[in-house]
Amino acid sequence: MSTVPIIAGTMQTDPRSGGVKRSSGVNVLPVVAEAWAEVRDDENTEVDWILIGYDGASKTDMTLLEKGSGGVEAISAKLPPGVPVFGGIRTSKGRFVHFVHIDDNCPPLKRGKTLMYKNGVFNVLEGCVGEIEMSPGLTEETMGKIR
């Protein structure tokens, strides 16, 4: 039986509530950080976005699915149907943003697991000013506010 008190309104990972800090369980593979370093490199004009997703049939490993150039327009055209993905982009103004995209046809359990992994993946994408709402066909002009 656990001796950790359940305190309404606080997260159990908050040390002030007596909770034990726990990891979400996501494992972001090193290739993601390496690709993100390419996006952040001012000398590199070949890569300005990366797309991150589950590594094969793994339920916890995140890997690089694709990288390229062309900004928001290019990556929004690469979003796979029915599969949750994360990504990071260098905008034309030189700002770095990240996103999570979960297609409407994604199974509910995978949707929940992906949202649970969101902070773990975003922690690897250092230097971002915020998150954007990604959807197929999005352009930098229509992307809206950065949250």
Short mmCIF file of N, CA and C in Angstrom, two decimals:
data_model
loop_
_atom_site.label_atom_id
_atom_site.label_comp_id
_atom_site.label_asym_id
_atom_site.label_seq_id
_atom_site.Cartn_x
_atom_site.Cartn_y
_atom_site.Cartn_z
N MET A 1 0.84 -1.18 0.00
CA MET A 1 0.00 0.00 0.00
C MET A 1 0.89 1.24 0.00
N SER A 2 0.53 2.22 -0.83
CA SER A 2 1.32 3.43 -0.97
C SER A 2 1.11 4.38 0.19
N THR A 3 2.19 5.04 0.57
CA THR A 3 2.09 6.04 1.64
C THR A 3 2.05 7.45 1.08
N VAL A 4 2.02 7.57 -0.27
CA VAL A 4 1.96 8.87 -0.91
C VAL A 4 0.54 9.41 -0.79
N PRO A 5 0.38 10.58 -0.19
CA PRO A 5 -0.96 11.12 -0.04
C PRO A 5 -1.53 11.58 -1.38
N ILE A 6 -2.81 11.40 -1.57
CA ILE A 6 -3.48 11.88 -2.76
C ILE A 6 -4.11 13.21 -2.39
N ILE A 7 -3.59 14.26 -3.01
CA ILE A 7 -4.05 15.61 -2.70
C ILE A 7 -4.78 16.15 -3.92
N ALA A 8 -6.04 16.44 -3.77
CA ALA A 8 -6.83 16.93 -4.89
C ALA A 8 -6.27 18.25 -5.39
N GLY A 9 -6.20 18.38 -6.70
CA GLY A 9 -5.78 19.63 -7.30
C GLY A 9 -4.29 19.76 -7.53
N THR A 10 -3.49 18.80 -7.07
CA THR A 10 -2.06 18.87 -7.34
C THR A 10 -1.63 17.60 -8.07
N MET A 11 -0.61 17.73 -8.86
CA MET A 11 -0.10 16.56 -9.57
C MET A 11 0.77 15.75 -8.62
N GLN A 12 0.74 14.46 -8.75
CA GLN A 12 1.51 13.60 -7.88
C GLN A 12 3.01 13.67 -8.16
N THR A 13 3.40 14.32 -9.25
CA THR A 13 4.83 14.47 -9.53
C THR A 13 5.38 15.73 -8.88
N ASP A 14 4.54 16.54 -8.30
CA ASP A 14 4.97 17.77 -7.64
C ASP A 14 5.55 17.42 -6.28
N PRO A 15 6.84 17.72 -6.04
CA PRO A 15 7.45 17.35 -4.77
C PRO A 15 6.75 17.98 -3.56
N ARG A 16 6.09 19.11 -3.75
CA ARG A 16 5.39 19.76 -2.64
C ARG A 16 4.19 18.94 -2.18
N SER A 17 3.68 18.08 -3.07
CA SER A 17 2.52 17.27 -2.68
C SER A 17 2.95 15.92 -2.11
N GLY A 18 4.25 15.71 -2.04
CA GLY A 18 4.74 14.45 -1.50
C GLY A 18 4.87 13.38 -2.56
N GLY A 19 4.57 13.73 -3.81
CA GLY A 19 4.63 12.76 -4.90
C GLY A 19 6.05 12.47 -5.34
N VAL A 20 6.20 11.39 -6.02
CA VAL A 20 7.48 10.98 -6.56
C VAL A 20 7.50 11.38 -8.02
N LYS A 21 8.57 12.06 -8.44
CA LYS A 21 8.68 12.48 -9.83
C LYS A 21 8.88 11.25 -10.69
N ARG A 22 8.05 11.11 -11.71
CA ARG A 22 8.12 9.95 -12.60
C ARG A 22 8.29 10.40 -14.04
N SER A 23 8.96 9.59 -14.82
CA SER A 23 9.14 9.86 -16.23
C SER A 23 7.91 9.38 -16.99
N SER A 24 7.66 10.01 -18.12
CA SER A 24 6.53 9.58 -18.95
C SER A 24 6.83 8.25 -19.63
N GLY A 25 8.11 7.88 -19.70
CA GLY A 25 8.49 6.61 -20.32
C GLY A 25 8.91 6.75 -21.77
N VAL A 26 8.87 7.94 -22.32
CA VAL A 26 9.28 8.13 -23.71
C VAL A 26 10.78 8.05 -23.82
N ASN A 27 11.25 7.47 -24.92
CA ASN A 27 12.67 7.36 -25.21
C ASN A 27 12.92 8.03 -26.56
N VAL A 28 13.43 9.24 -26.53
CA VAL A 28 13.72 9.96 -27.76
C VAL A 28 15.12 9.58 -28.21
N LEU A 29 15.23 8.95 -29.35
CA LEU A 29 16.50 8.43 -29.84
C LEU A 29 17.45 9.58 -30.20
N PRO A 30 18.76 9.38 -30.06
CA PRO A 30 19.75 10.44 -30.30
C PRO A 30 19.68 11.05 -31.69
N VAL A 31 19.23 10.32 -32.68
CA VAL A 31 19.15 10.85 -34.05
C VAL A 31 18.23 12.08 -34.10
N VAL A 32 17.26 12.18 -33.20
CA VAL A 32 16.35 13.33 -33.18
C VAL A 32 17.12 14.59 -32.76
N ALA A 33 17.90 14.50 -31.70
CA ALA A 33 18.68 15.64 -31.24
C ALA A 33 19.71 16.06 -32.28
N GLU A 34 20.30 15.09 -32.97
CA GLU A 34 21.28 15.39 -34.01
C GLU A 34 20.62 16.15 -35.17
N ALA A 35 19.44 15.71 -35.57
CA ALA A 35 18.72 16.38 -36.66
C ALA A 35 18.26 17.77 -36.23
N TRP A 36 17.85 17.92 -34.96
CA TRP A 36 17.42 19.23 -34.47
C TRP A 36 18.60 20.20 -34.46
N ALA A 37 19.80 19.69 -34.17
CA ALA A 37 20.99 20.54 -34.21
C ALA A 37 21.23 21.05 -35.63
N GLU A 38 20.91 20.25 -36.64
CA GLU A 38 21.02 20.69 -38.03
C GLU A 38 20.04 21.83 -38.31
N VAL A 39 18.81 21.71 -37.81
CA VAL A 39 17.80 22.76 -38.00
C VAL A 39 18.28 24.06 -37.34
N ARG A 40 18.86 23.95 -36.15
CA ARG A 40 19.30 25.12 -35.39
C ARG A 40 20.59 25.75 -35.91
N ASP A 41 21.32 25.02 -36.73
CA ASP A 41 22.59 25.50 -37.26
C ASP A 41 22.34 26.59 -38.30
N ASP A 42 22.82 27.80 -38.03
CA ASP A 42 22.60 28.94 -38.93
C ASP A 42 23.30 28.76 -40.28
N GLU A 43 24.34 27.96 -40.32
CA GLU A 43 25.09 27.73 -41.56
C GLU A 43 24.39 26.72 -42.47
N ASN A 44 23.51 25.89 -41.91
CA ASN A 44 22.86 24.83 -42.66
C ASN A 44 21.54 25.33 -43.26
N THR A 45 21.49 25.41 -44.57
CA THR A 45 20.26 25.83 -45.24
C THR A 45 19.51 24.65 -45.85
N GLU A 46 20.06 23.45 -45.70
CA GLU A 46 19.46 22.25 -46.27
C GLU A 46 18.30 21.70 -45.43
N VAL A 47 18.30 22.00 -44.12
CA VAL A 47 17.30 21.43 -43.21
C VAL A 47 16.70 22.54 -42.36
N ASP A 48 15.37 22.73 -42.46
CA ASP A 48 14.71 23.69 -41.59
C ASP A 48 13.50 23.10 -40.87
N TRP A 49 13.31 21.78 -40.98
CA TRP A 49 12.26 21.11 -40.22
C TRP A 49 12.61 19.64 -40.02
N ILE A 50 12.03 19.07 -38.95
CA ILE A 50 12.15 17.63 -38.71
C ILE A 50 10.79 17.08 -38.32
N LEU A 51 10.56 15.83 -38.66
CA LEU A 51 9.33 15.13 -38.33
C LEU A 51 9.71 13.91 -37.49
N ILE A 52 9.08 13.78 -36.32
CA ILE A 52 9.42 12.75 -35.34
C ILE A 52 8.20 11.86 -35.11
N GLY A 53 8.44 10.56 -35.01
CA GLY A 53 7.33 9.64 -34.75
C GLY A 53 7.82 8.37 -34.08
N TYR A 54 6.89 7.45 -33.87
CA TYR A 54 7.22 6.18 -33.23
C TYR A 54 8.18 5.39 -34.11
N ASP A 55 9.14 4.72 -33.48
CA ASP A 55 10.12 3.90 -34.16
C ASP A 55 9.53 2.52 -34.42
N GLY A 56 9.05 2.30 -35.62
CA GLY A 56 8.47 1.01 -35.99
C GLY A 56 7.27 0.67 -35.13
N ALA A 57 7.30 -0.52 -34.53
CA ALA A 57 6.19 -0.98 -33.70
C ALA A 57 6.38 -0.61 -32.23
N SER A 58 7.44 0.14 -31.93
CA SER A 58 7.71 0.51 -30.54
C SER A 58 6.60 1.39 -29.98
N LYS A 59 6.32 1.22 -28.70
CA LYS A 59 5.32 2.05 -28.02
C LYS A 59 5.96 3.18 -27.23
N THR A 60 7.29 3.20 -27.14
CA THR A 60 7.96 4.23 -26.33
C THR A 60 9.08 4.96 -27.05
N ASP A 61 9.64 4.40 -28.11
CA ASP A 61 10.78 5.01 -28.79
C ASP A 61 10.32 5.98 -29.87
N MET A 62 10.89 7.20 -29.83
CA MET A 62 10.62 8.20 -30.85
C MET A 62 11.87 8.39 -31.69
N THR A 63 11.70 8.42 -33.00
CA THR A 63 12.83 8.55 -33.90
C THR A 63 12.54 9.59 -34.98
N LEU A 64 13.55 9.92 -35.73
CA LEU A 64 13.41 10.85 -36.84
C LEU A 64 12.74 10.12 -38.00
N LEU A 65 11.61 10.65 -38.47
CA LEU A 65 10.93 10.07 -39.62
C LEU A 65 11.41 10.71 -40.91
N GLU A 66 11.63 12.03 -40.85
CA GLU A 66 12.04 12.75 -42.05
C GLU A 66 12.57 14.12 -41.65
N LYS A 67 13.40 14.69 -42.50
CA LYS A 67 13.86 16.06 -42.32
C LYS A 67 13.96 16.70 -43.69
N GLY A 68 13.89 18.02 -43.73
CA GLY A 68 13.94 18.67 -45.03
C GLY A 68 13.90 20.17 -44.93
N SER A 69 13.65 20.81 -46.06
CA SER A 69 13.56 22.26 -46.11
C SER A 69 12.25 22.65 -46.79
N GLY A 70 11.89 23.91 -46.65
CA GLY A 70 10.64 24.39 -47.23
C GLY A 70 9.69 24.93 -46.19
N GLY A 71 10.10 24.88 -44.92
CA GLY A 71 9.32 25.48 -43.84
C GLY A 71 8.00 24.80 -43.53
N VAL A 72 7.09 25.59 -43.01
CA VAL A 72 5.79 25.09 -42.55
C VAL A 72 5.04 24.41 -43.69
N GLU A 73 5.07 25.01 -44.87
CA GLU A 73 4.35 24.46 -46.01
C GLU A 73 4.82 23.05 -46.36
N ALA A 74 6.13 22.84 -46.35
CA ALA A 74 6.71 21.55 -46.72
C ALA A 74 6.36 20.47 -45.69
N ILE A 75 6.52 20.79 -44.41
CA ILE A 75 6.27 19.77 -43.39
C ILE A 75 4.78 19.47 -43.26
N SER A 76 3.91 20.46 -43.47
CA SER A 76 2.47 20.20 -43.37
C SER A 76 1.99 19.28 -44.49
N ALA A 77 2.73 19.24 -45.59
CA ALA A 77 2.39 18.33 -46.69
C ALA A 77 2.88 16.91 -46.42
N LYS A 78 3.76 16.74 -45.43
CA LYS A 78 4.34 15.42 -45.12
C LYS A 78 3.65 14.70 -43.97
N LEU A 79 2.61 15.29 -43.38
CA LEU A 79 1.96 14.67 -42.22
C LEU A 79 1.29 13.36 -42.63
N PRO A 80 1.67 12.26 -41.99
CA PRO A 80 1.10 10.96 -42.37
C PRO A 80 -0.32 10.79 -41.82
N PRO A 81 -1.20 10.15 -42.58
CA PRO A 81 -2.58 9.94 -42.10
C PRO A 81 -2.65 8.84 -41.04
N GLY A 82 -3.43 9.10 -40.00
CA GLY A 82 -3.69 8.09 -38.96
C GLY A 82 -2.55 7.85 -38.00
N VAL A 83 -1.47 8.63 -38.10
CA VAL A 83 -0.28 8.41 -37.27
C VAL A 83 0.05 9.69 -36.51
N PRO A 84 0.24 9.61 -35.20
CA PRO A 84 0.65 10.82 -34.46
C PRO A 84 2.12 11.13 -34.70
N VAL A 85 2.43 12.42 -34.86
CA VAL A 85 3.81 12.85 -35.09
C VAL A 85 4.10 14.13 -34.32
N PHE A 86 5.37 14.35 -34.07
CA PHE A 86 5.87 15.58 -33.48
C PHE A 86 6.77 16.23 -34.53
N GLY A 87 7.05 17.51 -34.35
CA GLY A 87 7.97 18.14 -35.28
C GLY A 87 8.51 19.45 -34.75
N GLY A 88 9.53 19.92 -35.42
CA GLY A 88 10.14 21.21 -35.11
C GLY A 88 10.48 21.91 -36.40
N ILE A 89 10.31 23.25 -36.40
CA ILE A 89 10.48 24.04 -37.62
C ILE A 89 11.24 25.32 -37.30
N ARG A 90 12.08 25.74 -38.24
CA ARG A 90 12.66 27.09 -38.23
C ARG A 90 11.79 27.89 -39.20
N THR A 91 11.14 28.93 -38.70
CA THR A 91 10.28 29.75 -39.56
C THR A 91 11.14 30.68 -40.42
N SER A 92 10.51 31.32 -41.38
CA SER A 92 11.24 32.24 -42.26
C SER A 92 11.79 33.44 -41.49
N LYS A 93 11.23 33.72 -40.32
CA LYS A 93 11.71 34.81 -39.47
C LYS A 93 12.81 34.36 -38.52
N GLY A 94 13.22 33.09 -38.64
CA GLY A 94 14.31 32.58 -37.81
C GLY A 94 13.88 32.10 -36.43
N ARG A 95 12.59 32.00 -36.19
CA ARG A 95 12.10 31.51 -34.90
C ARG A 95 11.90 30.01 -34.97
N PHE A 96 12.09 29.34 -33.84
CA PHE A 96 11.94 27.89 -33.77
C PHE A 96 10.64 27.56 -33.05
N VAL A 97 9.83 26.70 -33.66
CA VAL A 97 8.56 26.28 -33.06
C VAL A 97 8.45 24.76 -33.14
N HIS A 98 7.65 24.20 -32.26
CA HIS A 98 7.41 22.76 -32.30
C HIS A 98 5.91 22.50 -32.35
N PHE A 99 5.55 21.25 -32.64
CA PHE A 99 4.14 20.88 -32.72
C PHE A 99 3.96 19.40 -32.48
N VAL A 100 2.73 19.04 -32.15
CA VAL A 100 2.29 17.66 -32.16
C VAL A 100 1.06 17.61 -33.05
N HIS A 101 1.02 16.63 -33.93
CA HIS A 101 -0.15 16.47 -34.81
C HIS A 101 -0.68 15.06 -34.63
N ILE A 102 -1.95 14.97 -34.24
CA ILE A 102 -2.60 13.68 -34.08
C ILE A 102 -3.79 13.65 -35.01
N ASP A 103 -3.70 12.84 -36.04
CA ASP A 103 -4.75 12.72 -37.04
C ASP A 103 -6.05 12.22 -36.41
N ASP A 104 -7.18 12.63 -36.97
CA ASP A 104 -8.49 12.21 -36.45
C ASP A 104 -8.67 10.70 -36.47
N ASN A 105 -7.98 10.00 -37.35
CA ASN A 105 -8.11 8.55 -37.46
C ASN A 105 -7.15 7.78 -36.56
N CYS A 106 -6.44 8.47 -35.69
CA CYS A 106 -5.51 7.82 -34.77
C CYS A 106 -6.30 7.10 -33.67
N PRO A 107 -5.92 5.87 -33.34
CA PRO A 107 -6.62 5.15 -32.27
C PRO A 107 -6.54 5.90 -30.93
N PRO A 108 -7.60 5.88 -30.14
CA PRO A 108 -7.65 6.65 -28.89
C PRO A 108 -6.52 6.35 -27.91
N LEU A 109 -6.13 5.09 -27.75
CA LEU A 109 -5.06 4.76 -26.81
C LEU A 109 -3.72 5.34 -27.26
N LYS A 110 -3.46 5.30 -28.56
CA LYS A 110 -2.21 5.88 -29.08
C LYS A 110 -2.25 7.40 -28.96
N ARG A 111 -3.42 7.99 -29.14
CA ARG A 111 -3.59 9.44 -28.97
C ARG A 111 -3.22 9.84 -27.54
N GLY A 112 -3.74 9.12 -26.56
CA GLY A 112 -3.46 9.41 -25.16
C GLY A 112 -2.00 9.24 -24.81
N LYS A 113 -1.39 8.16 -25.28
CA LYS A 113 0.02 7.89 -25.03
C LYS A 113 0.88 8.99 -25.65
N THR A 114 0.53 9.41 -26.85
CA THR A 114 1.29 10.46 -27.53
C THR A 114 1.23 11.77 -26.75
N LEU A 115 0.07 12.13 -26.27
CA LEU A 115 -0.05 13.37 -25.49
C LEU A 115 0.74 13.28 -24.19
N MET A 116 0.82 12.08 -23.63
CA MET A 116 1.59 11.88 -22.41
C MET A 116 3.09 12.08 -22.68
N TYR A 117 3.53 11.78 -23.89
CA TYR A 117 4.93 11.89 -24.27
C TYR A 117 5.32 13.29 -24.75
N LYS A 118 4.35 14.16 -24.93
CA LYS A 118 4.58 15.48 -25.55
C LYS A 118 5.72 16.26 -24.90
N ASN A 119 5.70 16.43 -23.60
CA ASN A 119 6.75 17.22 -22.94
C ASN A 119 8.12 16.58 -23.08
N GLY A 120 8.19 15.26 -23.01
CA GLY A 120 9.47 14.58 -23.16
C GLY A 120 10.09 14.81 -24.52
N VAL A 121 9.27 14.79 -25.57
CA VAL A 121 9.78 15.03 -26.92
C VAL A 121 10.14 16.51 -27.08
N PHE A 122 9.27 17.40 -26.61
CA PHE A 122 9.54 18.83 -26.75
C PHE A 122 10.79 19.26 -25.99
N ASN A 123 11.15 18.57 -24.92
CA ASN A 123 12.37 18.90 -24.18
C ASN A 123 13.63 18.71 -25.03
N VAL A 124 13.58 17.82 -26.00
CA VAL A 124 14.72 17.59 -26.88
C VAL A 124 14.84 18.72 -27.91
N LEU A 125 13.72 19.35 -28.24
CA LEU A 125 13.71 20.43 -29.24
C LEU A 125 13.99 21.76 -28.54
N GLU A 126 15.22 21.93 -28.13
CA GLU A 126 15.63 23.11 -27.36
C GLU A 126 15.59 24.38 -28.21
N GLY A 127 15.28 25.49 -27.56
CA GLY A 127 15.32 26.79 -28.21
C GLY A 127 14.03 27.21 -28.88
N CYS A 128 12.97 26.44 -28.72
CA CYS A 128 11.69 26.80 -29.34
C CYS A 128 11.00 27.91 -28.56
N VAL A 129 10.36 28.81 -29.29
CA VAL A 129 9.64 29.91 -28.64
C VAL A 129 8.22 29.48 -28.28
N GLY A 130 7.75 28.38 -28.82
CA GLY A 130 6.41 27.92 -28.49
C GLY A 130 5.92 26.84 -29.44
N GLU A 131 4.63 26.57 -29.32
CA GLU A 131 3.98 25.49 -30.07
C GLU A 131 2.99 26.07 -31.06
N ILE A 132 2.88 25.43 -32.22
CA ILE A 132 1.87 25.83 -33.19
C ILE A 132 0.87 24.70 -33.38
N GLU A 133 -0.29 25.04 -33.90
CA GLU A 133 -1.34 24.07 -34.21
C GLU A 133 -1.11 23.60 -35.64
N MET A 134 -0.60 22.39 -35.81
CA MET A 134 -0.26 21.88 -37.14
C MET A 134 -1.44 21.16 -37.76
N SER A 135 -1.60 21.32 -39.07
CA SER A 135 -2.62 20.60 -39.83
C SER A 135 -2.15 20.51 -41.28
N PRO A 136 -2.67 19.54 -42.03
CA PRO A 136 -2.29 19.42 -43.44
C PRO A 136 -2.65 20.71 -44.19
N GLY A 137 -1.72 21.14 -45.05
CA GLY A 137 -1.96 22.32 -45.86
C GLY A 137 -1.68 23.64 -45.16
N LEU A 138 -1.15 23.59 -43.95
CA LEU A 138 -0.86 24.81 -43.20
C LEU A 138 0.27 25.59 -43.88
N THR A 139 0.17 26.90 -43.84
CA THR A 139 1.25 27.76 -44.33
C THR A 139 1.69 28.67 -43.20
N GLU A 140 2.83 29.30 -43.39
CA GLU A 140 3.32 30.19 -42.33
C GLU A 140 2.37 31.38 -42.13
N GLU A 141 1.71 31.80 -43.20
CA GLU A 141 0.77 32.91 -43.11
C GLU A 141 -0.51 32.52 -42.35
N THR A 142 -0.89 31.24 -42.43
CA THR A 142 -2.14 30.79 -41.79
C THR A 142 -1.93 30.05 -40.48
N MET A 143 -0.68 29.98 -40.00
CA MET A 143 -0.41 29.14 -38.83
C MET A 143 -0.95 29.72 -37.52
N GLY A 144 -1.31 30.97 -37.50
CA GLY A 144 -1.89 31.54 -36.28
C GLY A 144 -0.83 31.86 -35.26
N LYS A 145 -1.30 32.05 -34.03
CA LYS A 145 -0.41 32.44 -32.94
C LYS A 145 0.45 31.28 -32.45
N ILE A 146 1.63 31.64 -32.01
CA ILE A 146 2.51 30.67 -31.37
C ILE A 146 2.15 30.65 -29.90
N ARG A 147 1.85 29.45 -29.38
CA ARG A 147 1.47 29.34 -27.96
C ARG A 147 2.68 29.05 -27.11
#
